[in-house]
Amino acid sequence: MGRKYNNPPLIEALCEFQFIPAEPYDLTIPGLFYTRVRKDFPEKQEQSGIGFTVQGSDKGIEQKITPIPSRVQFLSKDKTKLVQLAPDLLAINCLKPYPSWEEFKPIIVKNMDIYREIAKPKGFRRIGLRYINVFEFDSLNIELKDYFCYYPLVPRGFPNQLDAFLCRTELPYQEERLILTLATIMPENPNQLSITLDLDYVMNIPERIYFNDVSEWLDKAHERVENAFEACITDKLRKKFEEVGNANSIN
Amino acid sequence: MQTALINDNYNLITYITDNDFSLIDQEYKHQQMKQIVETSIYLFPYQLIDILEKRYIFENTQEIISFLLLNKDLLNVLLEAPYYIERVFGRVPLYLELHSDPEENWDELFIVIKTTLPAEEAVKREVQLFDLWFSNVIQKVGNRLNYTEEPL
């Protein structure tokens, strides 16, 4: 059990499954899925899909727009949790306030099971468990090293102050990986500095995980994300979240 | 401070909340694409803005991004606009400009279409664009989004 905070920076947790289909995507899947989840996710909305392609040609760079099948979202009444369906894709999102892993995990497993029963996919192409944190600072000029143990290192000879940055690292865990992304993002208040820490634990070897092993995989992924979060921040930042007891912000 | 955006991929798939894409030509249908879908609800608008920054030249970037984050429903309209503009004006540079009047608490985003066409022809096509596209979205965007053409 990790640490717990009164004001955790976690803004969104999500689990994304990409499937290997056994058959071409059936457009009735979202409807069948909704009949099974409407009690927990009564609100629904559809997002049309478009694909963008940017490619070089004799005329220079060309951008093209391509229609693709829609993505359907089913939302809880308070809109803090949702399930998203697109061809061979299922995502379960939990927005602020994040309840706990003990509450979030069963939602993931339950919806994955429902999808599996309806769509009958062959296996997983990719699974990702992702936690997105946002840190707000009142000053635009902060020393990153005071707050983070993971940050972009700028060599001597460059200006000290960073206007914007994006720092991404992929760390291998045997055949899986943890993707750490620390980046500035446009703040809600222009006088603030907002930094996101996006922790994404990913399995992307097709059919490496069987359906029955998902629960175990999720626990392992969660533990690694949790450890990564704590490893990426300093005590000075922890103080801002007001630690309580002995559990953590993403637990 | 400028904004660093999370996704720097040149080929991606994204989703929008409109159904206005039925008119898009089927000739685009068979493009080979690396499929990247942003499933984060929080980061999704930033991804759309990232795409817009590849299509439009932002005149006052910070203000425009702040405005778009407060008016997320305009993102879809701005994503589809280049398709229709290209059909009417051809491939031309597109700018985004935010015009504000703090005293009146008024902000309006303008798509500025830069063209080398003679003035009379440019105005004619501006009207064509209204009929083809803007007339369908004008109710939705209200007085928050408009477009104009300017000589290149």
Coordinates of C-alpha atoms in Angstrom, one line a residue:
Chain A
M1 CA 0.0 0.0 0.0
G2 CA 1.4 3.4 -1.0
R3 CA 0.8 6.9 0.1
K4 CA -2.5 8.8 0.1
Y5 CA -3.0 12.5 -0.3
N6 CA -5.7 15.0 0.5
N7 CA -5.2 16.9 -2.7
P8 CA -3.8 14.4 -5.2
P9 CA -2.7 15.7 -8.6
L10 CA -4.4 12.8 -10.4
I11 CA -6.8 14.2 -13.0
E12 CA -7.6 11.0 -15.0
A13 CA -7.0 7.3 -14.9
L14 CA -7.7 5.1 -17.8
C15 CA -7.3 1.6 -19.0
E16 CA -7.2 1.0 -22.8
F17 CA -7.6 -2.4 -24.5
Q18 CA -6.9 -2.9 -28.1
F19 CA -8.1 -6.2 -29.4
I20 CA -7.2 -8.6 -32.2
P21 CA -10.6 -9.2 -33.9
A22 CA -11.8 -12.7 -34.7
E23 CA -14.1 -11.2 -37.3
P24 CA -14.5 -7.8 -39.0
Y25 CA -15.9 -5.1 -36.6
D26 CA -19.6 -5.4 -36.2
L27 CA -21.4 -2.1 -36.0
T28 CA -24.1 -3.6 -33.6
I29 CA -21.4 -4.1 -30.9
P30 CA -21.9 -0.6 -29.3
G31 CA -25.6 -1.1 -29.1
L32 CA -25.4 -4.5 -27.5
F33 CA -22.7 -3.3 -25.1
Y34 CA -25.0 -0.4 -24.1
T35 CA -27.8 -2.7 -23.1
R36 CA -25.4 -4.3 -20.7
V37 CA -23.9 -1.2 -19.1
R38 CA -26.7 1.3 -19.2
K39 CA -27.4 1.0 -15.5
D40 CA -23.9 2.2 -14.6
F41 CA -23.4 4.4 -17.7
P42 CA -26.7 5.8 -18.8
E43 CA -25.5 8.8 -20.7
K44 CA -24.2 8.2 -24.3
Q45 CA -22.6 10.3 -26.9
E46 CA -21.0 9.5 -30.3
Q47 CA -17.9 11.0 -31.8
S48 CA -17.5 10.9 -35.5
G49 CA -14.1 9.7 -36.5
I50 CA -11.7 11.4 -38.8
G51 CA -8.2 10.3 -39.7
F52 CA -5.4 12.8 -40.6
T53 CA -2.6 11.9 -42.8
V54 CA 0.4 14.2 -43.4
Q55 CA 2.7 13.1 -46.2
G56 CA 5.3 14.5 -48.5
S57 CA 4.6 14.9 -52.2
D58 CA 5.9 16.8 -55.2
K59 CA 3.7 19.7 -54.1
G60 CA 5.2 19.8 -50.6
I61 CA 3.5 18.5 -47.5
E62 CA -0.1 17.3 -48.0
Q63 CA -2.7 16.8 -45.3
K64 CA -5.7 14.6 -45.9
I65 CA -8.8 13.9 -43.8
T66 CA -10.3 10.4 -43.8
P67 CA -13.6 9.4 -42.3
I68 CA -13.3 6.3 -40.0
P69 CA -15.9 4.5 -37.8
S70 CA -17.3 6.4 -34.9
R71 CA -16.2 6.2 -31.3
V72 CA -19.1 5.8 -28.8
Q73 CA -18.9 7.0 -25.2
F74 CA -21.1 5.8 -22.3
L75 CA -20.9 8.0 -19.3
S76 CA -21.9 7.6 -15.7
K77 CA -24.7 10.0 -14.4
D78 CA -22.1 12.3 -12.8
K79 CA -19.9 12.0 -15.9
T80 CA -16.8 11.1 -13.8
K81 CA -16.5 7.7 -15.3
L82 CA -17.0 6.5 -18.9
V83 CA -16.5 3.6 -21.2
Q84 CA -15.4 4.3 -24.8
L85 CA -15.8 1.9 -27.7
A86 CA -14.3 2.1 -31.1
P87 CA -13.4 -0.7 -33.6
D88 CA -11.4 -3.2 -31.6
L89 CA -10.9 -0.7 -28.9
L90 CA -12.3 -0.4 -25.4
A91 CA -11.3 2.3 -22.9
I92 CA -12.5 2.8 -19.4
N93 CA -11.8 6.3 -18.0
C94 CA -12.1 7.6 -14.5
L95 CA -11.9 11.4 -14.0
K96 CA -11.4 13.4 -10.9
P97 CA -12.2 12.6 -8.1
Y98 CA -10.5 9.2 -8.5
P99 CA -12.0 6.8 -6.1
S100 CA -9.4 4.0 -5.4
W101 CA -7.8 1.2 -7.3
E102 CA -10.0 -1.2 -5.4
E103 CA -13.0 0.5 -6.9
F104 CA -11.6 1.3 -10.4
K105 CA -10.2 -2.1 -11.1
P106 CA -13.5 -4.0 -10.9
I107 CA -15.0 -1.5 -13.3
I108 CA -12.2 -2.2 -15.8
V109 CA -12.5 -6.0 -15.5
K110 CA -16.3 -6.0 -15.6
N111 CA -16.5 -3.9 -18.8
M112 CA -13.7 -5.9 -20.5
D113 CA -15.6 -9.1 -19.7
I114 CA -18.8 -7.6 -21.2
Y115 CA -16.9 -6.5 -24.4
R116 CA -15.4 -9.9 -24.6
E117 CA -18.7 -11.7 -24.4
I118 CA -20.2 -9.5 -27.1
A119 CA -17.4 -8.9 -29.6
K120 CA -15.6 -12.2 -29.0
P121 CA -12.2 -10.9 -29.9
K122 CA -9.3 -13.3 -30.6
G123 CA -7.0 -11.7 -28.0
F124 CA -5.3 -8.5 -26.9
R125 CA -3.2 -6.5 -29.2
R126 CA -2.3 -3.9 -26.6
I127 CA -3.2 -3.1 -23.0
G128 CA -2.3 0.2 -21.3
L129 CA -3.0 1.4 -17.8
R130 CA -2.5 5.1 -17.6
Y131 CA -2.5 7.8 -14.9
I132 CA -2.4 11.5 -15.8
N133 CA -1.4 13.9 -13.1
V134 CA -1.5 17.7 -13.4
F135 CA 0.7 19.9 -11.2
E136 CA -0.2 23.6 -10.9
F137 CA 2.4 26.1 -9.8
D138 CA 1.7 29.8 -8.9
S139 CA 5.0 30.9 -10.4
L140 CA 6.0 30.5 -14.0
N141 CA 9.7 30.2 -13.0
I142 CA 10.3 27.1 -10.9
E143 CA 13.3 24.9 -10.4
L144 CA 12.1 21.6 -11.7
K145 CA 14.6 19.7 -9.7
D146 CA 13.0 21.0 -6.5
Y147 CA 9.8 19.2 -7.4
F148 CA 10.6 16.4 -9.8
C149 CA 13.2 13.7 -9.9
Y150 CA 12.4 13.2 -13.6
Y151 CA 12.8 16.3 -15.8
P152 CA 14.6 17.5 -18.9
L153 CA 18.2 18.3 -18.2
V154 CA 19.5 21.3 -20.2
P155 CA 23.2 21.5 -20.7
R156 CA 25.2 24.5 -19.5
G157 CA 25.3 27.4 -21.8
F158 CA 21.6 27.5 -22.4
P159 CA 19.1 29.8 -20.6
N160 CA 18.1 28.5 -17.2
Q161 CA 14.4 29.1 -17.7
L162 CA 12.3 26.7 -19.7
D163 CA 9.3 28.1 -21.5
A164 CA 7.9 24.8 -22.5
F165 CA 9.1 21.2 -22.6
L166 CA 8.1 17.7 -23.4
C167 CA 10.1 14.9 -21.9
R168 CA 9.3 11.3 -22.8
T169 CA 11.0 8.1 -21.8
E170 CA 10.1 4.5 -22.4
L171 CA 11.4 2.2 -19.8
P172 CA 11.5 -1.6 -20.5
Y173 CA 10.1 -4.0 -18.0
Q174 CA 10.9 -7.3 -19.7
E175 CA 8.5 -7.4 -22.7
E176 CA 6.4 -4.5 -21.4
R177 CA 7.2 -0.9 -20.8
L178 CA 6.4 2.2 -18.8
I179 CA 6.1 5.4 -20.7
L180 CA 6.9 8.5 -18.7
T181 CA 5.9 11.8 -20.1
L182 CA 6.5 15.1 -18.3
A183 CA 5.3 18.1 -20.2
T184 CA 4.1 21.7 -19.8
I185 CA 0.5 22.2 -20.8
M186 CA -1.6 25.3 -21.2
P187 CA -2.9 26.2 -17.7
E188 CA -6.4 27.3 -16.9
N189 CA -5.0 30.4 -15.3
P190 CA -2.4 32.2 -17.5
N191 CA -0.4 33.2 -14.5
Q192 CA 0.1 29.6 -13.5
L193 CA 2.4 26.9 -14.7
S194 CA 0.9 23.6 -15.4
I195 CA 2.9 20.4 -15.8
T196 CA 1.5 17.0 -16.6
L197 CA 3.0 13.7 -15.6
D198 CA 1.6 11.0 -17.8
L199 CA 2.4 7.5 -16.6
D200 CA 1.4 4.8 -19.1
Y201 CA 2.2 1.1 -18.4
V202 CA 1.9 -0.8 -21.7
M203 CA 1.8 -4.4 -22.9
N204 CA 1.9 -4.3 -26.7
I205 CA 2.9 -7.8 -27.8
P206 CA -0.2 -9.3 -29.4
E207 CA -1.7 -12.2 -27.5
R208 CA 1.0 -12.1 -24.8
I209 CA -1.7 -11.8 -22.1
Y210 CA -4.7 -14.1 -22.0
F211 CA -8.1 -12.9 -21.0
N212 CA -8.0 -14.8 -17.7
D213 CA -4.7 -13.1 -16.8
V214 CA -5.9 -9.5 -17.1
S215 CA -6.7 -9.1 -13.4
E216 CA -3.2 -10.1 -12.4
W217 CA -1.7 -7.9 -15.1
L218 CA -3.7 -4.9 -14.0
D219 CA -2.4 -5.2 -10.4
K220 CA 1.2 -5.4 -11.6
A221 CA 0.7 -2.5 -14.0
H222 CA -0.9 -0.4 -11.2
E223 CA 1.9 -1.2 -8.8
R224 CA 4.5 -0.1 -11.4
V225 CA 2.7 3.1 -12.2
E226 CA 2.3 3.8 -8.5
N227 CA 6.0 3.3 -7.8
A228 CA 6.9 5.4 -10.8
F229 CA 4.7 8.3 -9.6
E230 CA 6.4 8.3 -6.2
A231 CA 9.9 8.0 -7.8
C232 CA 9.2 11.0 -10.1
I233 CA 8.4 13.5 -7.4
T234 CA 10.2 15.1 -4.5
D235 CA 9.1 15.5 -0.9
K236 CA 8.6 19.2 -1.6
L237 CA 5.9 18.4 -4.2
R238 CA 4.4 15.7 -1.9
K239 CA 3.9 18.4 0.7
K240 CA 1.6 20.3 -1.7
F241 CA -0.7 17.3 -1.8
E242 CA -0.9 16.9 2.0
E243 CA -0.1 13.3 2.6
V244 CA -2.4 11.4 4.9
G245 CA -2.0 8.0 6.4
N246 CA -0.1 5.4 4.4
A247 CA -1.7 5.0 1.0
N248 CA -1.0 6.9 -2.2
S249 CA -2.5 9.3 -4.6
I250 CA -3.3 6.8 -7.3
N251 CA -4.4 4.1 -4.9
Chain B
M1 CA 5.0 30.3 -21.6
Q2 CA 4.2 28.3 -24.6
T3 CA 2.4 25.0 -24.6
A4 CA 4.1 21.7 -25.3
L5 CA 1.7 19.2 -26.6
I6 CA 1.8 15.6 -25.9
N7 CA 1.5 14.1 -29.4
D8 CA 3.9 14.8 -32.1
N9 CA 2.8 12.1 -34.6
Y10 CA 2.1 13.1 -38.2
N11 CA -0.4 10.4 -38.9
L12 CA -3.2 10.0 -36.4
I13 CA -6.8 9.3 -36.0
T14 CA -8.9 11.4 -33.9
Y15 CA -12.6 11.7 -33.1
I16 CA -14.9 14.7 -33.1
T17 CA -18.4 15.2 -31.8
D18 CA -20.0 16.2 -35.0
N19 CA -21.6 14.3 -37.8
D20 CA -20.7 16.8 -40.4
F21 CA -18.2 14.6 -42.2
S22 CA -20.6 12.8 -44.4
L23 CA -19.7 15.1 -47.2
I24 CA -16.0 14.3 -47.1
D25 CA -15.0 12.6 -50.3
Q26 CA -14.6 8.9 -50.3
E27 CA -11.4 9.2 -52.3
Y28 CA -9.6 9.7 -48.9
K29 CA -11.0 6.5 -47.6
H30 CA -8.1 4.1 -48.4
Q31 CA -5.3 6.1 -47.0
Q32 CA -2.8 4.1 -45.2
M33 CA -2.5 5.4 -41.7
K34 CA -0.8 4.7 -38.5
Q35 CA -3.7 4.7 -36.1
I36 CA -3.2 6.6 -32.9
V37 CA -6.2 7.3 -30.8
E38 CA -6.1 9.6 -27.8
T39 CA -8.5 8.0 -25.3
S40 CA -7.7 10.4 -22.5
I41 CA -10.6 12.8 -22.0
Y42 CA -8.4 15.4 -20.4
L43 CA -5.7 15.4 -23.1
F44 CA -8.0 14.9 -26.1
P45 CA -8.6 18.7 -26.7
Y46 CA -4.9 19.3 -26.5
Q47 CA -4.4 16.7 -29.2
L48 CA -7.0 18.4 -31.4
I49 CA -5.2 21.7 -30.9
D50 CA -2.0 20.1 -31.8
I51 CA -3.6 19.0 -35.1
L52 CA -4.9 22.5 -35.7
E53 CA -1.4 23.9 -35.2
K54 CA -0.3 21.8 -38.1
R55 CA -3.0 23.2 -40.3
Y56 CA -3.3 26.8 -39.3
I57 CA -0.8 29.5 -38.4
F58 CA -1.7 30.8 -35.0
E59 CA -1.2 34.6 -34.8
N60 CA -1.4 34.8 -31.1
T61 CA -0.9 31.3 -29.9
Q62 CA -1.3 31.5 -26.2
E63 CA -4.5 33.5 -26.4
I64 CA -5.9 31.2 -29.1
I65 CA -5.2 28.1 -27.1
S66 CA -6.8 29.5 -24.0
F67 CA -9.8 30.5 -26.0
L68 CA -10.1 27.1 -27.6
L69 CA -9.9 25.3 -24.2
L70 CA -12.8 27.4 -23.1
N71 CA -14.7 26.8 -26.3
K72 CA -13.9 23.1 -27.0
D73 CA -16.9 22.7 -29.3
L74 CA -15.2 25.0 -31.8
L75 CA -12.4 22.5 -32.2
N76 CA -14.5 20.2 -34.4
V77 CA -15.5 23.1 -36.6
L78 CA -11.9 24.2 -37.0
L79 CA -10.8 20.7 -37.9
E80 CA -13.3 20.4 -40.7
A81 CA -13.0 23.9 -42.0
P82 CA -9.8 23.4 -44.1
Y83 CA -11.5 20.7 -46.1
Y84 CA -14.2 23.1 -47.3
I85 CA -11.8 26.0 -47.7
E86 CA -9.6 23.9 -49.9
R87 CA -12.6 23.0 -52.1
V88 CA -13.4 26.7 -52.6
F89 CA -10.1 28.5 -52.5
G90 CA -7.6 25.6 -53.3
R91 CA -4.6 25.1 -51.0
V92 CA -4.0 28.4 -49.4
P93 CA -2.4 29.5 -46.1
L94 CA -4.8 29.6 -43.2
Y95 CA -4.3 31.8 -40.2
L96 CA -6.2 31.9 -36.9
E97 CA -6.5 35.3 -35.2
L98 CA -8.2 36.1 -31.9
H99 CA -9.9 39.5 -31.8
S100 CA -10.8 40.7 -28.3
D101 CA -12.4 43.6 -26.6
P102 CA -11.8 43.2 -22.8
E103 CA -14.1 46.1 -22.0
E104 CA -17.0 44.4 -23.8
N105 CA -15.9 41.0 -22.6
W106 CA -15.9 39.9 -26.2
D107 CA -13.7 37.4 -28.1
E108 CA -14.0 36.2 -31.6
L109 CA -11.8 33.8 -33.5
F110 CA -11.2 34.5 -37.1
I111 CA -10.0 32.0 -39.8
V112 CA -8.1 34.2 -42.2
I113 CA -7.8 32.8 -45.6
K114 CA -4.8 34.2 -47.5
T115 CA -5.4 34.2 -51.2
T116 CA -3.8 35.6 -54.4
L117 CA -7.1 35.8 -56.1
P118 CA -8.3 39.2 -57.4
A119 CA -10.5 41.0 -54.8
E120 CA -13.7 40.5 -56.7
E121 CA -13.1 36.8 -57.2
A122 CA -12.1 36.3 -53.6
V123 CA -15.3 37.9 -52.3
K124 CA -17.3 35.7 -54.6
R125 CA -15.6 32.6 -53.2
E126 CA -16.1 33.8 -49.7
V127 CA -19.8 33.7 -50.4
Q128 CA -19.5 30.2 -51.9
L129 CA -17.7 29.1 -48.7
F130 CA -20.6 30.5 -46.7
D131 CA -23.1 28.5 -48.7
L132 CA -21.0 25.3 -48.7
W133 CA -19.9 25.2 -45.1
F134 CA -20.4 28.2 -42.8
S135 CA -24.1 28.4 -43.2
N136 CA -24.3 24.9 -41.6
V137 CA -22.3 25.8 -38.5
I138 CA -23.2 29.4 -38.0
Q139 CA -25.8 28.7 -35.3
K140 CA -23.5 26.4 -33.4
V141 CA -20.5 28.8 -33.4
G142 CA -22.6 32.0 -32.8
N143 CA -20.4 35.0 -32.6
R144 CA -17.4 33.1 -31.4
L145 CA -16.0 32.1 -34.8
N146 CA -15.9 33.8 -38.2
Y147 CA -13.9 33.8 -41.3
T148 CA -12.5 36.3 -43.8
E149 CA -10.2 36.4 -46.7
E150 CA -7.2 38.6 -47.2
P151 CA -4.7 39.1 -50.0
L152 CA -1.5 37.1 -49.6

